mmCIF file of N, CA and C in Angstrom:
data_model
loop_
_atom_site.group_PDB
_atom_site.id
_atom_site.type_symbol
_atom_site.label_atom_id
_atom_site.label_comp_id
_atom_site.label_asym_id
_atom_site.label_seq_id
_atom_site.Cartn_x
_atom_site.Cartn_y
_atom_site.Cartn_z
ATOM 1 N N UNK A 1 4.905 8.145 12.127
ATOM 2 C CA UNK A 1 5.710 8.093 10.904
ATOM 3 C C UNK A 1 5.415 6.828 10.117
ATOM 4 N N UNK A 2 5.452 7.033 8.926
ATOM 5 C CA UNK A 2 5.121 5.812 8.001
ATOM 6 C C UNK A 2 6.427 6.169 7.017
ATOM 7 N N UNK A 3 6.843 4.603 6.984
ATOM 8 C CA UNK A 3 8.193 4.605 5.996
ATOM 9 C C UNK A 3 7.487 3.580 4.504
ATOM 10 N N UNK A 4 7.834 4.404 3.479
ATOM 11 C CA UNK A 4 7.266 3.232 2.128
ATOM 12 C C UNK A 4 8.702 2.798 1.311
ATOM 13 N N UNK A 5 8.606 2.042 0.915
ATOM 14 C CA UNK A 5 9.707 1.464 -0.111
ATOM 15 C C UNK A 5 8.645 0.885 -1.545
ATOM 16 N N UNK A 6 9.314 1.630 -2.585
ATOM 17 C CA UNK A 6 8.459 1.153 -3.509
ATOM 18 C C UNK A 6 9.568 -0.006 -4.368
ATOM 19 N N UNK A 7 9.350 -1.117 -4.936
ATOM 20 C CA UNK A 7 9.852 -1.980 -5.823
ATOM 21 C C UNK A 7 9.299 -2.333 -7.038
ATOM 22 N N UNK A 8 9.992 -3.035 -8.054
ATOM 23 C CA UNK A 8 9.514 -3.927 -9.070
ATOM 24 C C UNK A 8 9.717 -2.830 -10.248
ATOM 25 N N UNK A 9 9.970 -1.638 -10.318
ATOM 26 C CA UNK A 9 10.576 -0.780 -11.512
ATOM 27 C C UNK A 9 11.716 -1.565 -12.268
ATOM 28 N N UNK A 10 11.428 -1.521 -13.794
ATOM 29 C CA UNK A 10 12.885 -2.085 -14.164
ATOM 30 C C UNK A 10 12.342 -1.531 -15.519
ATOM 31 N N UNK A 11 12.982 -1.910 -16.929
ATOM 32 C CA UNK A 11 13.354 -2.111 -18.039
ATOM 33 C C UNK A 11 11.989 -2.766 -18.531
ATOM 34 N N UNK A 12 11.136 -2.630 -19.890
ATOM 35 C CA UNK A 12 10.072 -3.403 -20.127
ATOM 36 C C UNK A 12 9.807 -3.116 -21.795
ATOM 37 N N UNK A 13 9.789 -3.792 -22.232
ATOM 38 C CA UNK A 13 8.836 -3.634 -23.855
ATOM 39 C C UNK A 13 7.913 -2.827 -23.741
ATOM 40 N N UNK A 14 7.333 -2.225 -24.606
ATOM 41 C CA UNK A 14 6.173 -2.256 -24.584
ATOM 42 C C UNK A 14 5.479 -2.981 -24.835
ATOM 43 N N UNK A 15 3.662 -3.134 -24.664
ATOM 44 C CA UNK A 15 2.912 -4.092 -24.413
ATOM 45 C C UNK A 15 3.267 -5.013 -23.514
ATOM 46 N N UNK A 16 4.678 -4.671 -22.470
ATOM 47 C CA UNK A 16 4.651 -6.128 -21.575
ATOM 48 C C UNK A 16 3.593 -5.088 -20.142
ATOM 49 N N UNK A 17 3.965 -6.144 -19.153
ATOM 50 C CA UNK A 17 3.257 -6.128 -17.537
ATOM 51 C C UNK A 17 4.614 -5.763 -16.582
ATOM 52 N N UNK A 18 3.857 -4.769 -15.453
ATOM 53 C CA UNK A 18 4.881 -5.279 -14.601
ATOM 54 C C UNK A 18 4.005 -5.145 -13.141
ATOM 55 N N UNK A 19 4.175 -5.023 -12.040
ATOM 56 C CA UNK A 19 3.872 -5.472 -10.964
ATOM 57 C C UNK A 19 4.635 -4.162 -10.240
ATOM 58 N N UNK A 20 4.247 -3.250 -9.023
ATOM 59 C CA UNK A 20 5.049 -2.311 -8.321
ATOM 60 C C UNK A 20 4.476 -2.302 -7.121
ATOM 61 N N UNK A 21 5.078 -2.526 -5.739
ATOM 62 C CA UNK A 21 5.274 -2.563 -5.022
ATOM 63 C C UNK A 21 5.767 -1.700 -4.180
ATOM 64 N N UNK A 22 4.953 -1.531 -3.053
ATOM 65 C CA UNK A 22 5.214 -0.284 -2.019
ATOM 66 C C UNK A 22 5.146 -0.921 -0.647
ATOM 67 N N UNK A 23 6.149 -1.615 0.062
ATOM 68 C CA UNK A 23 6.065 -2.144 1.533
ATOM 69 C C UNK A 23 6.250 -0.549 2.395
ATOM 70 N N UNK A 24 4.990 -0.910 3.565
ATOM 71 C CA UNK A 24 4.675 -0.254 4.744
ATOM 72 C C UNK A 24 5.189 -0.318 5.663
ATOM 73 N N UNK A 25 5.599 0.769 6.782
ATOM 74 C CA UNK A 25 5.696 0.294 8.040
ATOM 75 C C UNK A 25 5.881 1.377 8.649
ATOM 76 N N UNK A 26 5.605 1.292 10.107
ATOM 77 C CA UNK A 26 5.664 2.358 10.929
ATOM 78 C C UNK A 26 3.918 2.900 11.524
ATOM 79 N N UNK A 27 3.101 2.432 10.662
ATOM 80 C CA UNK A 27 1.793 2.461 11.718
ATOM 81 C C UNK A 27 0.824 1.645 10.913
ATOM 82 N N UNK A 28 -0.487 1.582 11.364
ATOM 83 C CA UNK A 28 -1.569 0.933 10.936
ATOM 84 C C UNK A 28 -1.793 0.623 9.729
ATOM 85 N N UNK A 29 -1.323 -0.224 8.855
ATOM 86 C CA UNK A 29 -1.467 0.034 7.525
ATOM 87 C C UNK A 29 -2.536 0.492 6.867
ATOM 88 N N UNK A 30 -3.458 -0.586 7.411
ATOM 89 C CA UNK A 30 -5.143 -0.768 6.942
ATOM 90 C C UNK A 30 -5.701 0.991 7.271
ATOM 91 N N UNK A 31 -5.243 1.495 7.527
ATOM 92 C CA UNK A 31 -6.126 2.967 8.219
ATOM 93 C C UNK A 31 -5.601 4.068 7.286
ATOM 94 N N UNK A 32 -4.959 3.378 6.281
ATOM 95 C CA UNK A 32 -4.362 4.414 5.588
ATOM 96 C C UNK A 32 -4.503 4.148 4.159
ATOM 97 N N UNK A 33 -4.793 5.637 3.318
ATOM 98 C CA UNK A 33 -5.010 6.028 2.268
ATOM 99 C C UNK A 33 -3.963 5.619 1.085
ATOM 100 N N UNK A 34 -3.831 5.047 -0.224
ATOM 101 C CA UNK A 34 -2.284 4.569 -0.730
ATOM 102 C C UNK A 34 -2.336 5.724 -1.923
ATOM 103 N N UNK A 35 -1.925 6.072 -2.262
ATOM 104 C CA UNK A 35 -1.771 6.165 -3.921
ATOM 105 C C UNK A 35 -0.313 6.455 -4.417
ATOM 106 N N UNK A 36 -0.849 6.162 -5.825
ATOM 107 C CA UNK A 36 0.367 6.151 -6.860
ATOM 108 C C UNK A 36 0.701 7.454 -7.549
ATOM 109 N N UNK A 37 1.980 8.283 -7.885
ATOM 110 C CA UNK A 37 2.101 9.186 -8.532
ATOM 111 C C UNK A 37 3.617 8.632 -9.519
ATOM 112 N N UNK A 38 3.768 9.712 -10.715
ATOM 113 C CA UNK A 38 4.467 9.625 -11.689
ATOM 114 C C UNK A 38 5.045 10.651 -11.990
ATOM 115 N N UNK A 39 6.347 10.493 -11.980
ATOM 116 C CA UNK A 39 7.177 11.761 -12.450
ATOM 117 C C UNK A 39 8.370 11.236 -13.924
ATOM 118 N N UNK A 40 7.957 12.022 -14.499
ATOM 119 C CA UNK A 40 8.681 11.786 -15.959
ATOM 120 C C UNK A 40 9.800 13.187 -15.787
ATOM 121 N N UNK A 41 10.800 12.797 -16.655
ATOM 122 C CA UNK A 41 11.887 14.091 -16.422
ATOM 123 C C UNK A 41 11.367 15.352 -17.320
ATOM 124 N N UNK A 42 11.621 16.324 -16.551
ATOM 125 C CA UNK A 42 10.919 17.539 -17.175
ATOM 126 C C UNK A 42 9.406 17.771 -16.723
ATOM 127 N N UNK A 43 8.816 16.571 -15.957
ATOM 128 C CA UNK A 43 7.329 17.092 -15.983
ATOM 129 C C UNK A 43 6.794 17.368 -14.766
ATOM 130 N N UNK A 44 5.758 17.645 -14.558
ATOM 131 C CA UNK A 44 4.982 17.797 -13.226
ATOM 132 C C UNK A 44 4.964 16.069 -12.475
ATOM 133 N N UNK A 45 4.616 15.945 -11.504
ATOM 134 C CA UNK A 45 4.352 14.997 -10.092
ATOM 135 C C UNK A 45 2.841 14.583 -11.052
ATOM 136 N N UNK A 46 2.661 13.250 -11.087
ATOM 137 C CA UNK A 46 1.377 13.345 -12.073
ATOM 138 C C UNK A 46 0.797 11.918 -10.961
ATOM 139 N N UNK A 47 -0.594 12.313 -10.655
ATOM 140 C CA UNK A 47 -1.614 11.527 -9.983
ATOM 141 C C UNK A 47 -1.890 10.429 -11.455
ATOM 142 N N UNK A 48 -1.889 8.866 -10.235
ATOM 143 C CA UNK A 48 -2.228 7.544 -11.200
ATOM 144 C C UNK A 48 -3.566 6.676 -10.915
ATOM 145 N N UNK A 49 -2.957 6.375 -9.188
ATOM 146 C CA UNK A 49 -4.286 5.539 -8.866
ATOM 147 C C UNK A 49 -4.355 6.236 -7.300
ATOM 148 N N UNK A 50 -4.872 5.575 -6.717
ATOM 149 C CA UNK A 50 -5.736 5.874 -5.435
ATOM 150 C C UNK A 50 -6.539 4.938 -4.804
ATOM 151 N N UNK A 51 -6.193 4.552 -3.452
ATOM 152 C CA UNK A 51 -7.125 3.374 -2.508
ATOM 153 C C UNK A 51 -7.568 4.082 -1.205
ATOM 154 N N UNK A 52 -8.504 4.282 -1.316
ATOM 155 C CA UNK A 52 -8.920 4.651 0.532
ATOM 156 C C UNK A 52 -8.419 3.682 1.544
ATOM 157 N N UNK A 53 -8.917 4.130 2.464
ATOM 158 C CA UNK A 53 -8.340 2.776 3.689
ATOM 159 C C UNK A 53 -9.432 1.572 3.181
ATOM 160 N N UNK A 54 -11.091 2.236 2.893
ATOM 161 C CA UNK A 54 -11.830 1.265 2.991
ATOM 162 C C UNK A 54 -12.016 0.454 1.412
ATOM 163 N N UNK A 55 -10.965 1.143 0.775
ATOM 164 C CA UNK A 55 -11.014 -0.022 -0.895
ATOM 165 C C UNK A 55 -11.384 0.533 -1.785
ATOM 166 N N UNK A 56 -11.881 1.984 -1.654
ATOM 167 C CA UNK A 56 -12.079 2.287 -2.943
ATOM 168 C C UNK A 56 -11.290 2.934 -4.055
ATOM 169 N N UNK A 57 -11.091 2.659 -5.083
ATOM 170 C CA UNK A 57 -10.654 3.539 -5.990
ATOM 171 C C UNK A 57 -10.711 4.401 -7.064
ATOM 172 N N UNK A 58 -9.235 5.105 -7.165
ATOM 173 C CA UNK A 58 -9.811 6.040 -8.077
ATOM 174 C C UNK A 58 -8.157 5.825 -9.011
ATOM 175 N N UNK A 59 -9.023 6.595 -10.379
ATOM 176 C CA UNK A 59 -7.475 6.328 -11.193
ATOM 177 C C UNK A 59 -7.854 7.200 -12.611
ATOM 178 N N UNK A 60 -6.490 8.136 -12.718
ATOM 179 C CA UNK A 60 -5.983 8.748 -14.064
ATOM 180 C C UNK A 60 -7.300 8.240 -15.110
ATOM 181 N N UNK A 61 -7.594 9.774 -15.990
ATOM 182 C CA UNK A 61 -8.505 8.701 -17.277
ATOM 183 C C UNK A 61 -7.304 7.821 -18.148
ATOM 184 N N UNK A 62 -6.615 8.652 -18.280
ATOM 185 C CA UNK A 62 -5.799 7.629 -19.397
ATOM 186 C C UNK A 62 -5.403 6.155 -18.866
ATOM 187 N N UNK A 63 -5.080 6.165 -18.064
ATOM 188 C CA UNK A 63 -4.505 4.572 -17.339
ATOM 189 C C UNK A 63 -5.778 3.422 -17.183
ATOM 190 N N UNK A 64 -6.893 4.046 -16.946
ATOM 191 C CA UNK A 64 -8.391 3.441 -16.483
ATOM 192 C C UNK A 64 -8.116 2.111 -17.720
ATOM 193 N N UNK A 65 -8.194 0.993 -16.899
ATOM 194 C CA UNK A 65 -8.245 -0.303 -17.888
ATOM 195 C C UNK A 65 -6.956 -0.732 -17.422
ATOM 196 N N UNK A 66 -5.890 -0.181 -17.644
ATOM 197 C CA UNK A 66 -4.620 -0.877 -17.584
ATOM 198 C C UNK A 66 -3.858 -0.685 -16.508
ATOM 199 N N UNK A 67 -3.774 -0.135 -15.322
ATOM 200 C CA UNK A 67 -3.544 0.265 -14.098
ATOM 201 C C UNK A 67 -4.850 -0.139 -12.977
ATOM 202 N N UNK A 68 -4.032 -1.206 -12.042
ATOM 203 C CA UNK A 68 -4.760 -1.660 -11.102
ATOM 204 C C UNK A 68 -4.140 -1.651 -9.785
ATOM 205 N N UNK A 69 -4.727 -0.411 -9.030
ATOM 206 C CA UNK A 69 -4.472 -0.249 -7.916
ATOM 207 C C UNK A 69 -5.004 -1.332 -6.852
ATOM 208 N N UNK A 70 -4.336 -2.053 -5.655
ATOM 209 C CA UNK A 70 -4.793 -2.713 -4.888
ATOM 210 C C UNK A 70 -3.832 -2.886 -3.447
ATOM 211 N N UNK A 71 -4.600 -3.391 -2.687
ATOM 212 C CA UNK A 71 -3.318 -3.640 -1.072
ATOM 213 C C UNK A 71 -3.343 -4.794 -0.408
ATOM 214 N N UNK A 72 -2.499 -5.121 0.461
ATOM 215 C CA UNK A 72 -3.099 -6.504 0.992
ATOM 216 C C UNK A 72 -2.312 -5.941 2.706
ATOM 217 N N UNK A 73 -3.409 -5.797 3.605
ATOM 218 C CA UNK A 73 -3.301 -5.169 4.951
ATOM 219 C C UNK A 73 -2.415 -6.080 5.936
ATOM 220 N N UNK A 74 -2.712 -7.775 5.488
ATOM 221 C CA UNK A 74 -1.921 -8.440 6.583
ATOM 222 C C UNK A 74 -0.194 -8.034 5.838
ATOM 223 N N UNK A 75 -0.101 -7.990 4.941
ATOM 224 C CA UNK A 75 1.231 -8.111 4.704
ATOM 225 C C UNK A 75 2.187 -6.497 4.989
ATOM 226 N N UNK A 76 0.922 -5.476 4.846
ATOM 227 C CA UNK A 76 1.434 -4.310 4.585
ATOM 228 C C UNK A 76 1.847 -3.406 3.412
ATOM 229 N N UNK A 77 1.608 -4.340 2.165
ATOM 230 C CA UNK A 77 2.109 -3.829 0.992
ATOM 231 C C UNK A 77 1.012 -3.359 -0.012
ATOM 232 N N UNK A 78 1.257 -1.949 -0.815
ATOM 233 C CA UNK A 78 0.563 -1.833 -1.933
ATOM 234 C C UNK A 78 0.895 -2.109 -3.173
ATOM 235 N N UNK A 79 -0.190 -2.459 -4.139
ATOM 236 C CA UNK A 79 0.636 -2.766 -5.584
ATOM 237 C C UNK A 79 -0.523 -1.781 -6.982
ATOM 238 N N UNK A 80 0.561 -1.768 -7.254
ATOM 239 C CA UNK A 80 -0.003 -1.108 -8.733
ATOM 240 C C UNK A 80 0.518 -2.071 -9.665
ATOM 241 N N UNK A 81 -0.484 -2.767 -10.154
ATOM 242 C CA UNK A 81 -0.545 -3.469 -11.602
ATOM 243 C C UNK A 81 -0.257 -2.807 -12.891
ATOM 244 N N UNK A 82 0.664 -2.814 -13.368
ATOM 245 C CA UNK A 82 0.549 -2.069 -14.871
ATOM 246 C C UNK A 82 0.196 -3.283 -16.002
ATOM 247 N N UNK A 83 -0.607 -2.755 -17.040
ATOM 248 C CA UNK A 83 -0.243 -3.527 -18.175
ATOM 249 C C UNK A 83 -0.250 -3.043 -19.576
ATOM 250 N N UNK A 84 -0.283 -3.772 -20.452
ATOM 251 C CA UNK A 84 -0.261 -3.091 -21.759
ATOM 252 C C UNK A 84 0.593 -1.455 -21.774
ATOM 253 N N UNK A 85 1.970 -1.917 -21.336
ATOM 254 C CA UNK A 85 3.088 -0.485 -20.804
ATOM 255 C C UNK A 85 2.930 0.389 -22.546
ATOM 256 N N UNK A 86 3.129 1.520 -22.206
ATOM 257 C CA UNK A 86 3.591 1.987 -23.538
ATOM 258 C C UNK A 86 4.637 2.998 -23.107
ATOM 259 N N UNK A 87 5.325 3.343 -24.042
ATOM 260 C CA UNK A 87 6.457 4.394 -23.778
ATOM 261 C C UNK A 87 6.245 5.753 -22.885
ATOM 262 N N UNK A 88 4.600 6.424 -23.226
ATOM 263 C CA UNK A 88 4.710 7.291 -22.488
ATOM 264 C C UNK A 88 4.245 7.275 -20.847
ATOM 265 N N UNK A 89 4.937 5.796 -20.445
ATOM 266 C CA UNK A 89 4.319 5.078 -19.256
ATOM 267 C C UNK A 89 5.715 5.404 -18.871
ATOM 268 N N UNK A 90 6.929 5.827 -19.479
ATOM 269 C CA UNK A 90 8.311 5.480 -18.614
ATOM 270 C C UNK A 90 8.567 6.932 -17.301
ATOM 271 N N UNK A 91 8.582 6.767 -16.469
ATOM 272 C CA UNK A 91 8.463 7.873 -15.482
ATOM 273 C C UNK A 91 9.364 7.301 -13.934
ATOM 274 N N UNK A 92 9.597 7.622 -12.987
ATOM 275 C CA UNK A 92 9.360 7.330 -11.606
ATOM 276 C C UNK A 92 8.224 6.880 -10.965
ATOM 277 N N UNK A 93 8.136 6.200 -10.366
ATOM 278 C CA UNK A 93 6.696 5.965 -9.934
ATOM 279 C C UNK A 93 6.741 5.868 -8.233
ATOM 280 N N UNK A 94 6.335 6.625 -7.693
ATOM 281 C CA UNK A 94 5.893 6.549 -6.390
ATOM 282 C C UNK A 94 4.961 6.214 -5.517
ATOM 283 N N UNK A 95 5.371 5.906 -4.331
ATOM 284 C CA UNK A 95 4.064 5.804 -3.521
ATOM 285 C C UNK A 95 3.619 6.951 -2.648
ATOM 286 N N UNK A 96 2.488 6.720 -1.698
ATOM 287 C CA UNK A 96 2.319 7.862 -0.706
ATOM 288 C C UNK A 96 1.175 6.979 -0.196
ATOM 289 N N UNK A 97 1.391 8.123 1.252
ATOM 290 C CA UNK A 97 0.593 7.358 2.432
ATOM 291 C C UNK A 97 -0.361 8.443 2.803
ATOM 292 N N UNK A 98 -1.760 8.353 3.297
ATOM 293 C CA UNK A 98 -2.282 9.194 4.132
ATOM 294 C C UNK A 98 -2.771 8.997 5.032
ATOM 295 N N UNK A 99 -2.623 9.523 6.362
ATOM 296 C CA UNK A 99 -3.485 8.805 7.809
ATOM 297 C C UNK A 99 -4.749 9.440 7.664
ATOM 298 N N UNK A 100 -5.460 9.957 6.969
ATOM 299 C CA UNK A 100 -6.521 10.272 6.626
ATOM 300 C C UNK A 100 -7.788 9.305 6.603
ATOM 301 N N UNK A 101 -7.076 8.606 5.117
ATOM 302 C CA UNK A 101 -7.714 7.530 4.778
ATOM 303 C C UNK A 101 -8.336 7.950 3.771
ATOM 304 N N UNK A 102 -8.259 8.833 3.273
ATOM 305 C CA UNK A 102 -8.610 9.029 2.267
ATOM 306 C C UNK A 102 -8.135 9.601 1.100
ATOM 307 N N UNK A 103 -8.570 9.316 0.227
ATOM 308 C CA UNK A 103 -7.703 8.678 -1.131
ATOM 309 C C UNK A 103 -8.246 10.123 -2.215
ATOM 310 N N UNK A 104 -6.757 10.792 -1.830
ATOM 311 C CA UNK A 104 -6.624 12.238 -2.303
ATOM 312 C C UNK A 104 -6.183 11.507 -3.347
ATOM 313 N N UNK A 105 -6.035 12.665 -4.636
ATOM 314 C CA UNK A 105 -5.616 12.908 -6.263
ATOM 315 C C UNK A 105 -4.669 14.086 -6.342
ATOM 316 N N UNK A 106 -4.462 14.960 -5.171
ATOM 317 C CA UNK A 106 -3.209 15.821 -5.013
ATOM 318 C C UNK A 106 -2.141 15.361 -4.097
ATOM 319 N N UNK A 107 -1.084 15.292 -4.671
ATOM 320 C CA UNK A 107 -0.058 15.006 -4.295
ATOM 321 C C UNK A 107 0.310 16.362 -2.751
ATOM 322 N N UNK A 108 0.155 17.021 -2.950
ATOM 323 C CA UNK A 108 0.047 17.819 -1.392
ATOM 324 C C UNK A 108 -0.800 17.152 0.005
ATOM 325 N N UNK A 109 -1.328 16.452 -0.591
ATOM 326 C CA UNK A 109 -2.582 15.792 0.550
ATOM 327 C C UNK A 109 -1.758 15.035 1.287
ATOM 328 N N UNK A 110 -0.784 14.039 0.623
ATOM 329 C CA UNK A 110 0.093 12.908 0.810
ATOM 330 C C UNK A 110 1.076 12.986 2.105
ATOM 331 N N UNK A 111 0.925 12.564 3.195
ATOM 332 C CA UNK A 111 2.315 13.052 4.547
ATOM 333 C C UNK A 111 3.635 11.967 4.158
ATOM 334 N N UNK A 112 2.525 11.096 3.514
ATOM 335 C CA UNK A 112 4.397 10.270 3.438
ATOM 336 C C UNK A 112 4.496 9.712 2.376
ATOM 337 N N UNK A 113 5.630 9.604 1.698
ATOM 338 C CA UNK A 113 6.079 9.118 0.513
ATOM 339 C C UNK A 113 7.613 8.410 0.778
ATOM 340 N N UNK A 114 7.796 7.367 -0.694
ATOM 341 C CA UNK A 114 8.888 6.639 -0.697
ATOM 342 C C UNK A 114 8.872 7.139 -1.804
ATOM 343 N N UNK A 115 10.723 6.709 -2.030
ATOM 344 C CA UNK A 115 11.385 7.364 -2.860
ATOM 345 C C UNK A 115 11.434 7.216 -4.338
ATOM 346 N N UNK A 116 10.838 6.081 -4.835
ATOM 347 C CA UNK A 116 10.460 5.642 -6.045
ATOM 348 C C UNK A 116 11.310 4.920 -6.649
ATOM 349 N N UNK A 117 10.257 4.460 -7.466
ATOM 350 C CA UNK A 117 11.012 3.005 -8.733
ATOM 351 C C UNK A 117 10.894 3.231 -9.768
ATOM 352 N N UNK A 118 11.908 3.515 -10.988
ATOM 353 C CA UNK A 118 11.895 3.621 -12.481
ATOM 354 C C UNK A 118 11.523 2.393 -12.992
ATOM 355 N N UNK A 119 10.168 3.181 -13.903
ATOM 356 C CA UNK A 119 10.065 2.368 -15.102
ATOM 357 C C UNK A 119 10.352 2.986 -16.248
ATOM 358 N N UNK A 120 10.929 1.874 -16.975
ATOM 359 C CA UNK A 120 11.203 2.877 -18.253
ATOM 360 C C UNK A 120 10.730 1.767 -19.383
ATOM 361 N N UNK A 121 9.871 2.098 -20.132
ATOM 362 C CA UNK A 121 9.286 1.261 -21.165
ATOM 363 C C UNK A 121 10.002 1.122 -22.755
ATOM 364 N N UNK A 122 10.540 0.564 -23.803
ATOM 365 C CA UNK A 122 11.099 0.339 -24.778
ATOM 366 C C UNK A 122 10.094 0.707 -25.762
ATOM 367 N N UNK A 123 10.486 0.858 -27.229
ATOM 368 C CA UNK A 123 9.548 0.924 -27.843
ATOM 369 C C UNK A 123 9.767 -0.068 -29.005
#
């Protein structure tokens, strides 16, 4: 079992930054696949970024530039960098885990997920 907690969702301008956070626990961190998904009200579960176990990534065309997926294994935590927010950035944002290790773009692939952090962007 892998438990995620995602943080750092809040309130933002647009054009500001924010920082999101997904602490791990419950098995190997490093051996596992991260990615980010987005749910806006009314819409589909929408794929953002993506880290294999071994670092690579992948990410949304629209976000490419301003969304930076990354992890840091001793600590256990993943982060998604946002920047340059714009309104149609305001959604839920989740994490997910895969013991795979590999860094699916369908949200079905995913065995574990946390419950998510609102962002909601101003205009």
């Amino acid at each position: 079992q892998v438990q995620l907690v995602e943080s750092g969702g809040r309130l933002v301008q647009a054009g500001g930054s924010l920082r999101l956070s997904c602490a791990a626990s419950g098995r190997t961190f490093s051996n596992l696949a991260m990615g980010w998904f987005r749910q806006a009200p009314g819409k589909e579960r929408e794929f953002v970024a993506a880290m294999s176990w071994s670092g690579n990534t992948y990410y949304l065309d629209s976000v490419k530039g301003r969304f930076t997926i990354s992890r840091d294994n001793a600590k256990t935590v993943g982060y998604l960098q946002i920047n340059s927010l714009k309104p149609e950035d305001t959604a839920v944002y989740l994490c997910a885990a895969d013991p795979s290790g590999v860094a699916f773009r369908e949200a079905v692939e995913y065995d574990y997920w946390g419950q998510g952090t609102q962002v909601t962007v101003s205009s």
